[in-house]
Short mmCIF file of C-alpha atoms and ligand atoms in Angstrom, two decimals:
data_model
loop_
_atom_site.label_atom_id
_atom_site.label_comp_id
_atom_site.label_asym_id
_atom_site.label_seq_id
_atom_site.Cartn_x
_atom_site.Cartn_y
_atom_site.Cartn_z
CA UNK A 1 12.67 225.20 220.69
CA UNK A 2 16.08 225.79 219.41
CA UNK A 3 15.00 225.92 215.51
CA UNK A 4 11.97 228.45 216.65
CA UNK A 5 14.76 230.46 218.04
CA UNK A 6 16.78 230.36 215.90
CA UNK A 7 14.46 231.64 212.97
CA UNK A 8 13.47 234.49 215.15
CA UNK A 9 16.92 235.81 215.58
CA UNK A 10 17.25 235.30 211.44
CA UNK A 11 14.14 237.63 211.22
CA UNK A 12 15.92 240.06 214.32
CA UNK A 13 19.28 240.25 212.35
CA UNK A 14 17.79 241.09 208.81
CA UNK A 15 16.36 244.25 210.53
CA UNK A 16 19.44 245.95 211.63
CA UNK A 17 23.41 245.63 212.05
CA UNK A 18 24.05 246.72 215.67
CA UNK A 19 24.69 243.69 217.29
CA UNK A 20 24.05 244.70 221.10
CA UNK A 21 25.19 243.05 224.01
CA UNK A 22 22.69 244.61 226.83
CA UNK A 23 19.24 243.98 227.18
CA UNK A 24 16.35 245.99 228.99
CA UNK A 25 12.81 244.52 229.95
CA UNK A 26 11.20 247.51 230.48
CA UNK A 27 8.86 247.05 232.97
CA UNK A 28 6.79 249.22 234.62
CA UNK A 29 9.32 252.31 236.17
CA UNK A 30 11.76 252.21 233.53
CA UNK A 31 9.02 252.37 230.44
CA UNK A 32 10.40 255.38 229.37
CA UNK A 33 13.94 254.61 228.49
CA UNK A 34 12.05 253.86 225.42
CA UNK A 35 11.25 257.24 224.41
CA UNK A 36 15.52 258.25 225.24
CA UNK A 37 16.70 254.98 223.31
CA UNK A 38 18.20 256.15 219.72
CA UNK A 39 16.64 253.70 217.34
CA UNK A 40 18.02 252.01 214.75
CA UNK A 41 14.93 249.64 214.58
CA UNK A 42 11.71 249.28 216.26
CA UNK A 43 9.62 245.69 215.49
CA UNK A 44 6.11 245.16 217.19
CA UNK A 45 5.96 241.83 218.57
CA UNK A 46 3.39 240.86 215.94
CA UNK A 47 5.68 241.03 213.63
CA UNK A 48 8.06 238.38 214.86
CA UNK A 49 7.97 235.00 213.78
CA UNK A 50 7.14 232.78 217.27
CA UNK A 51 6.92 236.11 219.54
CA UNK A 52 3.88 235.02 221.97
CA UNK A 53 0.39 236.87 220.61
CA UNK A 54 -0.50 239.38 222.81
CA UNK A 55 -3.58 238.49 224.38
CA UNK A 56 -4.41 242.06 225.89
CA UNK A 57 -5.92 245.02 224.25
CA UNK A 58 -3.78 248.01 223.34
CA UNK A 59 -1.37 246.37 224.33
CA UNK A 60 1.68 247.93 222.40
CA UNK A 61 4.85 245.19 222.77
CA UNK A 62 7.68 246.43 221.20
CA UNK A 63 11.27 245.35 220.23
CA UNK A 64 13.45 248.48 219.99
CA UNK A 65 17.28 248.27 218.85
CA UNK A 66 19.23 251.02 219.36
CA UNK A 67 21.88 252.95 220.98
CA UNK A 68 20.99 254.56 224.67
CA UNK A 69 24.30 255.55 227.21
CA UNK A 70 27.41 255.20 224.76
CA UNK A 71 26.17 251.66 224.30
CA UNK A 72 24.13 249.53 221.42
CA UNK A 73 21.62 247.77 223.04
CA UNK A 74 18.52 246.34 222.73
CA UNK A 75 15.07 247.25 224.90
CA UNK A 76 11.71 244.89 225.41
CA UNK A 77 8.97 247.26 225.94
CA UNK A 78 6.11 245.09 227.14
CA UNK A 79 6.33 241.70 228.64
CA UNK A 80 5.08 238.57 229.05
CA UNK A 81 3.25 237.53 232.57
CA UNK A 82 2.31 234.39 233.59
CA UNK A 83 -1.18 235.62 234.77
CA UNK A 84 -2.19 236.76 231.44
CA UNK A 85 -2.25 233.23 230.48
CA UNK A 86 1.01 232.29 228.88
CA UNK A 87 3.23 229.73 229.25
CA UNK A 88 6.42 229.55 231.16
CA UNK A 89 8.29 228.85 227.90
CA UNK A 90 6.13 231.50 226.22
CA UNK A 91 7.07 234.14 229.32
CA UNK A 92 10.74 233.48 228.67
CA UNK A 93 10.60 232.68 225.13
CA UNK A 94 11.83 236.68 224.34
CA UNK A 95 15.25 235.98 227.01
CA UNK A 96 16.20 232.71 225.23
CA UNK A 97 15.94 235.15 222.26
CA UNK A 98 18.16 237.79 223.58
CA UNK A 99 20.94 235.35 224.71
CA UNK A 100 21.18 233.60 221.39
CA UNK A 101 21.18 237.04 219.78
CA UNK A 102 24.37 237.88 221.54
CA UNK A 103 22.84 239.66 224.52
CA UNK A 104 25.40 239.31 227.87
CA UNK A 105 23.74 242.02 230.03
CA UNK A 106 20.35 241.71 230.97
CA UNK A 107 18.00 244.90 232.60
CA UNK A 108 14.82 244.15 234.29
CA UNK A 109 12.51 246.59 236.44
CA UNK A 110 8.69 245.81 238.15
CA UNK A 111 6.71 246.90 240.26
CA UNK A 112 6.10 245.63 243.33
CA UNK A 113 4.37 246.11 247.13
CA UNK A 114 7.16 246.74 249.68
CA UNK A 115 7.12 244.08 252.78
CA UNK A 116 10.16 244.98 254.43
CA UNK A 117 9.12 247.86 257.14
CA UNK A 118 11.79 250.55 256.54
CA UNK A 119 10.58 251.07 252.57
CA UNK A 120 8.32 253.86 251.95
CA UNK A 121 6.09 254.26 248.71
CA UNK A 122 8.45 255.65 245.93
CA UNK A 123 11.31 253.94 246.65
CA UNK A 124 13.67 251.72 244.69
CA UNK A 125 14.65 247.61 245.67
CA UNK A 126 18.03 246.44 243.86
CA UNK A 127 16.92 242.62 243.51
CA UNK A 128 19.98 240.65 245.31
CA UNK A 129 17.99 237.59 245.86
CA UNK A 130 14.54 235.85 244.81
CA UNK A 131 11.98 233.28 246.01
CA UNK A 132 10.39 231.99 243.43
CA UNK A 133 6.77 230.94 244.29
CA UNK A 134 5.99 230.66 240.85
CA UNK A 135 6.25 227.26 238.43
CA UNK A 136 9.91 226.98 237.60
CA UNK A 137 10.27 227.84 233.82
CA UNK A 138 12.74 225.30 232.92
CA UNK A 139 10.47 222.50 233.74
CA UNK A 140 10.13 220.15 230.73
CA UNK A 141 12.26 219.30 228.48
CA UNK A 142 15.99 220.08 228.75
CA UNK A 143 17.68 221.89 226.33
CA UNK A 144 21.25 221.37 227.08
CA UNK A 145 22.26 224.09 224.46
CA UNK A 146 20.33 226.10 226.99
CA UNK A 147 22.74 225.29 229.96
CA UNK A 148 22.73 223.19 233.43
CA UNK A 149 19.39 220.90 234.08
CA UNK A 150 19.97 222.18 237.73
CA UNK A 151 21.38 225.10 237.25
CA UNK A 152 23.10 226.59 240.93
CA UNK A 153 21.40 229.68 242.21
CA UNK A 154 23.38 231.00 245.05
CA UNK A 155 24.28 234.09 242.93
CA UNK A 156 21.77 235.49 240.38
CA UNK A 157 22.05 239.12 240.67
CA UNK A 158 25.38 241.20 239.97
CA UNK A 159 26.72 242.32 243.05
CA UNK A 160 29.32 244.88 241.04
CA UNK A 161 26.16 246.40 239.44
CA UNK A 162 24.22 246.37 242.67
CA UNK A 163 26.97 248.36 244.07
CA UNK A 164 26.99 250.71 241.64
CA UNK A 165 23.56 251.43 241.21
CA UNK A 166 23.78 252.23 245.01
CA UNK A 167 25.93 254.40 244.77
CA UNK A 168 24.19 256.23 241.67
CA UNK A 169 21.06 256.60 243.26
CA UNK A 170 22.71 257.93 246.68
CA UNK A 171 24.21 260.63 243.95
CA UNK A 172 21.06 261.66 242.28
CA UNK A 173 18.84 261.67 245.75
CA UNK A 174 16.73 258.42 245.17
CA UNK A 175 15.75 256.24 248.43
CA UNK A 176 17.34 252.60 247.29
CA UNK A 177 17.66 249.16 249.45
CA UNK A 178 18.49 245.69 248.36
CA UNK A 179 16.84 242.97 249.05
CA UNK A 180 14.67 240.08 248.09
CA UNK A 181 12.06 240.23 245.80
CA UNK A 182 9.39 237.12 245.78
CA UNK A 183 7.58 236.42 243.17
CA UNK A 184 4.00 235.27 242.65
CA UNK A 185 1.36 234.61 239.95
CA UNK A 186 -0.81 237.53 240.83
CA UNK A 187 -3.28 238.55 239.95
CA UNK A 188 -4.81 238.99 242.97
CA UNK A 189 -2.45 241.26 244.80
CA UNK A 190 -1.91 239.86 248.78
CA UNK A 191 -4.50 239.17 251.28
CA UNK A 192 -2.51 241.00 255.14
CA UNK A 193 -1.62 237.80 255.82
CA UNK A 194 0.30 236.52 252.55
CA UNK A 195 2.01 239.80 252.85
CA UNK A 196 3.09 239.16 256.39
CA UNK A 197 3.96 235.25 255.48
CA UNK A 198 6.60 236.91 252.48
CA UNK A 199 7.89 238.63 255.26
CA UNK A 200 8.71 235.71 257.52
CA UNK A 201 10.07 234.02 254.89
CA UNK A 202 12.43 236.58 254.06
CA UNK A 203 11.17 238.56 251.05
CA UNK A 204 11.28 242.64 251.42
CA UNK A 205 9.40 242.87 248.02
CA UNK A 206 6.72 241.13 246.06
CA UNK A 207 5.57 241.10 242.72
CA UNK A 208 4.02 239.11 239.44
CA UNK A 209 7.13 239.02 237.08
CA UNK A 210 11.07 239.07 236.78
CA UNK A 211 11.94 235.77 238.55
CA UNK A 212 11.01 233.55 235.38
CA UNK A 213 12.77 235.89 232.95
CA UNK A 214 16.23 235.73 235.97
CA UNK A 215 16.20 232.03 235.96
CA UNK A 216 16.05 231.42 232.75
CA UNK A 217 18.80 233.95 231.90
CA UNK A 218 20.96 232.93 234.76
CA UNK A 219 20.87 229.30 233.41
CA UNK A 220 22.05 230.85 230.25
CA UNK A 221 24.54 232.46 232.31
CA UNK A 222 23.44 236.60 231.67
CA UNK A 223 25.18 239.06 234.06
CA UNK A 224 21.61 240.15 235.73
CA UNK A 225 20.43 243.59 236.98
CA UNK A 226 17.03 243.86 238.43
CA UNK A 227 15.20 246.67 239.96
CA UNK A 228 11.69 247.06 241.83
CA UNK A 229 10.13 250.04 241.96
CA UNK A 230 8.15 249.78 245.27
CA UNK A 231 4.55 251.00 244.42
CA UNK A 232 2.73 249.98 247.68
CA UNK A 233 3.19 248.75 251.33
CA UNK A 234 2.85 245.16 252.29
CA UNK A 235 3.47 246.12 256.14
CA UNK A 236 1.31 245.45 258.96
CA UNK A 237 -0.21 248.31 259.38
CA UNK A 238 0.44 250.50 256.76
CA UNK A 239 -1.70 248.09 254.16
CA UNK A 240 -3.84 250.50 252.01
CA UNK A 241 -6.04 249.07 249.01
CA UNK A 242 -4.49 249.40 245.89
CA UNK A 243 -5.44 249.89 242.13
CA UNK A 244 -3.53 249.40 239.17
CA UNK A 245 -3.52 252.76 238.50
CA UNK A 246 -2.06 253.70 242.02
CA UNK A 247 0.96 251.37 241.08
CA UNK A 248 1.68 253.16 237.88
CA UNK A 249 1.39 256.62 239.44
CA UNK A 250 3.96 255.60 242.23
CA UNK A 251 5.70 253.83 239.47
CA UNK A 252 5.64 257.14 237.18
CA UNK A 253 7.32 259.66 239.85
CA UNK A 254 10.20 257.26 240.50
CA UNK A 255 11.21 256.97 236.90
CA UNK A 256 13.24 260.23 236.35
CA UNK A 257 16.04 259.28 238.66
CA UNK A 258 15.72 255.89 238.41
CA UNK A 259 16.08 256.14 234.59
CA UNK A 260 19.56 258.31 235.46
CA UNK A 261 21.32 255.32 237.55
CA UNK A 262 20.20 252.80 235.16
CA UNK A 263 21.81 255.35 232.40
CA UNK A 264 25.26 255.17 234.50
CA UNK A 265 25.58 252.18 234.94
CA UNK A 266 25.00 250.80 231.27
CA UNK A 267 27.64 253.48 230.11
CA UNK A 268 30.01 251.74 232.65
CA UNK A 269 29.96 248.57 231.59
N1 LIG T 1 1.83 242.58 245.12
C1 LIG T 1 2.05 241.95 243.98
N2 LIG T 1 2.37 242.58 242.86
C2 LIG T 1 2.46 243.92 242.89
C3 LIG T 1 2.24 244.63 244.07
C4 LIG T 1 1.90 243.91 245.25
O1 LIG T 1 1.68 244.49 246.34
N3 LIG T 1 2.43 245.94 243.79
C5 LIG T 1 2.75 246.02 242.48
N4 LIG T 1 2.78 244.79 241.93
#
């Protein structure tokens, strides 16, 4: 694993000479920092050597490297899921990338159905915790260039950035919490009573990504900053049936703002 990396950062660093040190997964609700990132160079996954194939149609992965806030960094549009039918070491495959390509910071955003009774549709989840109900990516083989076998988990989110991006979105009017996102396979999206069991167990959001691409950078010890973007209710009650379309929309209104705090708090670090 550590050669395959290794050659793909070789490939990375031939294409340009910014040498970030902040990383954004743009999932869905932040997809268009893209369009505001300054490029220096954009790669389609296709193109690099031991990137996973995309397996879905149109779908347009993208590495961009660039300069966005004041700051050089580098921006995964399109990821990975582990319901599309890749592996756990093919889901994290592009944040083992990132750290050994110098990356310290790492952005993600999803979207995901709000449990926790006092969200509404629209509004924003800084991740301060997970339960991860999916298989744990570092199963297998340990790399100890990689980090700790059993890495500790009591603290995988920033709290610094967690309390700034608070405070940015109380400044530019968006509705934000923090809480605990869990996080599932998919893709079948919750049956009333899988919602209400996340609940018990003490999630507030839920939703098919982020907490294989966290552990795996937190056992390469990344400062972490993740978002949900709460596209549906998971509360008894208020359960309506969703489409995948109905997630982006309530994904797609979100983004102006939410692009604006991310913004902030990348030039502030
Ligand atoms: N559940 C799981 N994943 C999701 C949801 C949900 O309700 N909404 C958006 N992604």
């Amino acid at each position: 694993m550590l050669e395959t990396i290794k050659e793909t950062i070789s490939f990375i660093r031939k294409q340009t000479d910014l040498r970030p040190e902040t990383a954004i997964i743009l999932g869905t609700g932040l997809g268009s920092i893209a369009d505001e990132i300054e490029a220096d160079t954009v790669i389609p996954y296709e193109q690099i050597p031991n990137f996973p194939v995309s397996t879905v149609e149109g779908h347009d992965g993208k590495l961009i490297i660039g300069r966005y806030a004041g700051k050089e960094v580098i921006a995964l549009k399109g990821r990975f899921h582990f319901y599309e039918g890749y592996t756990m070491q093919e889901v994290t495959f592009p944040v083992r990338v990132l750290k050994f390509f110098g990356i310290k910071n790492l952005f993600i955003s999803n979207a995901a159905g709000g449990m926790n009774p006092d969200f509404e549709v629209g509004d924003v989840m800084f991740i301060n915790d997970h339960i991860n109900l999916m298989p744990n990516p570092l199963i297998g083989k340990h790399v100890p260039e990689f980090g700790d076998r059993f890495p500790d988990m009591s603290e995988v989110y920033n709290q610094t950035l967690i309390r700034r991006a608070l405070d940015a979105a109380m400044k530019h009017g968006l509705r934000a919490h923090k809480g605990c996102y869990v996080g599932v396979t998919g893709p079948t999206l919750e049956t009333t009573k899988e919602y209400e069991y996340f609940r018990i167990i003490g999630g507030d959001t839920v939703g098919m990504s982020t907490t294989p691409e966290a552990i795996v950078a937190h056992q390469m010890n990344m400062t972490i900053f993740a978002v949900s973007v709460i596209t549906d209710l998971g509360v008894p009650g208020r359960i309506e049936k969703i489409s995948h379309d109905i997630v982006q929309q309530a994904a797609s209104k979100v983004t102006p703002k939410l692009v604006k705090v991310i913004s902030e708090i990348i030039a502030d670090l």
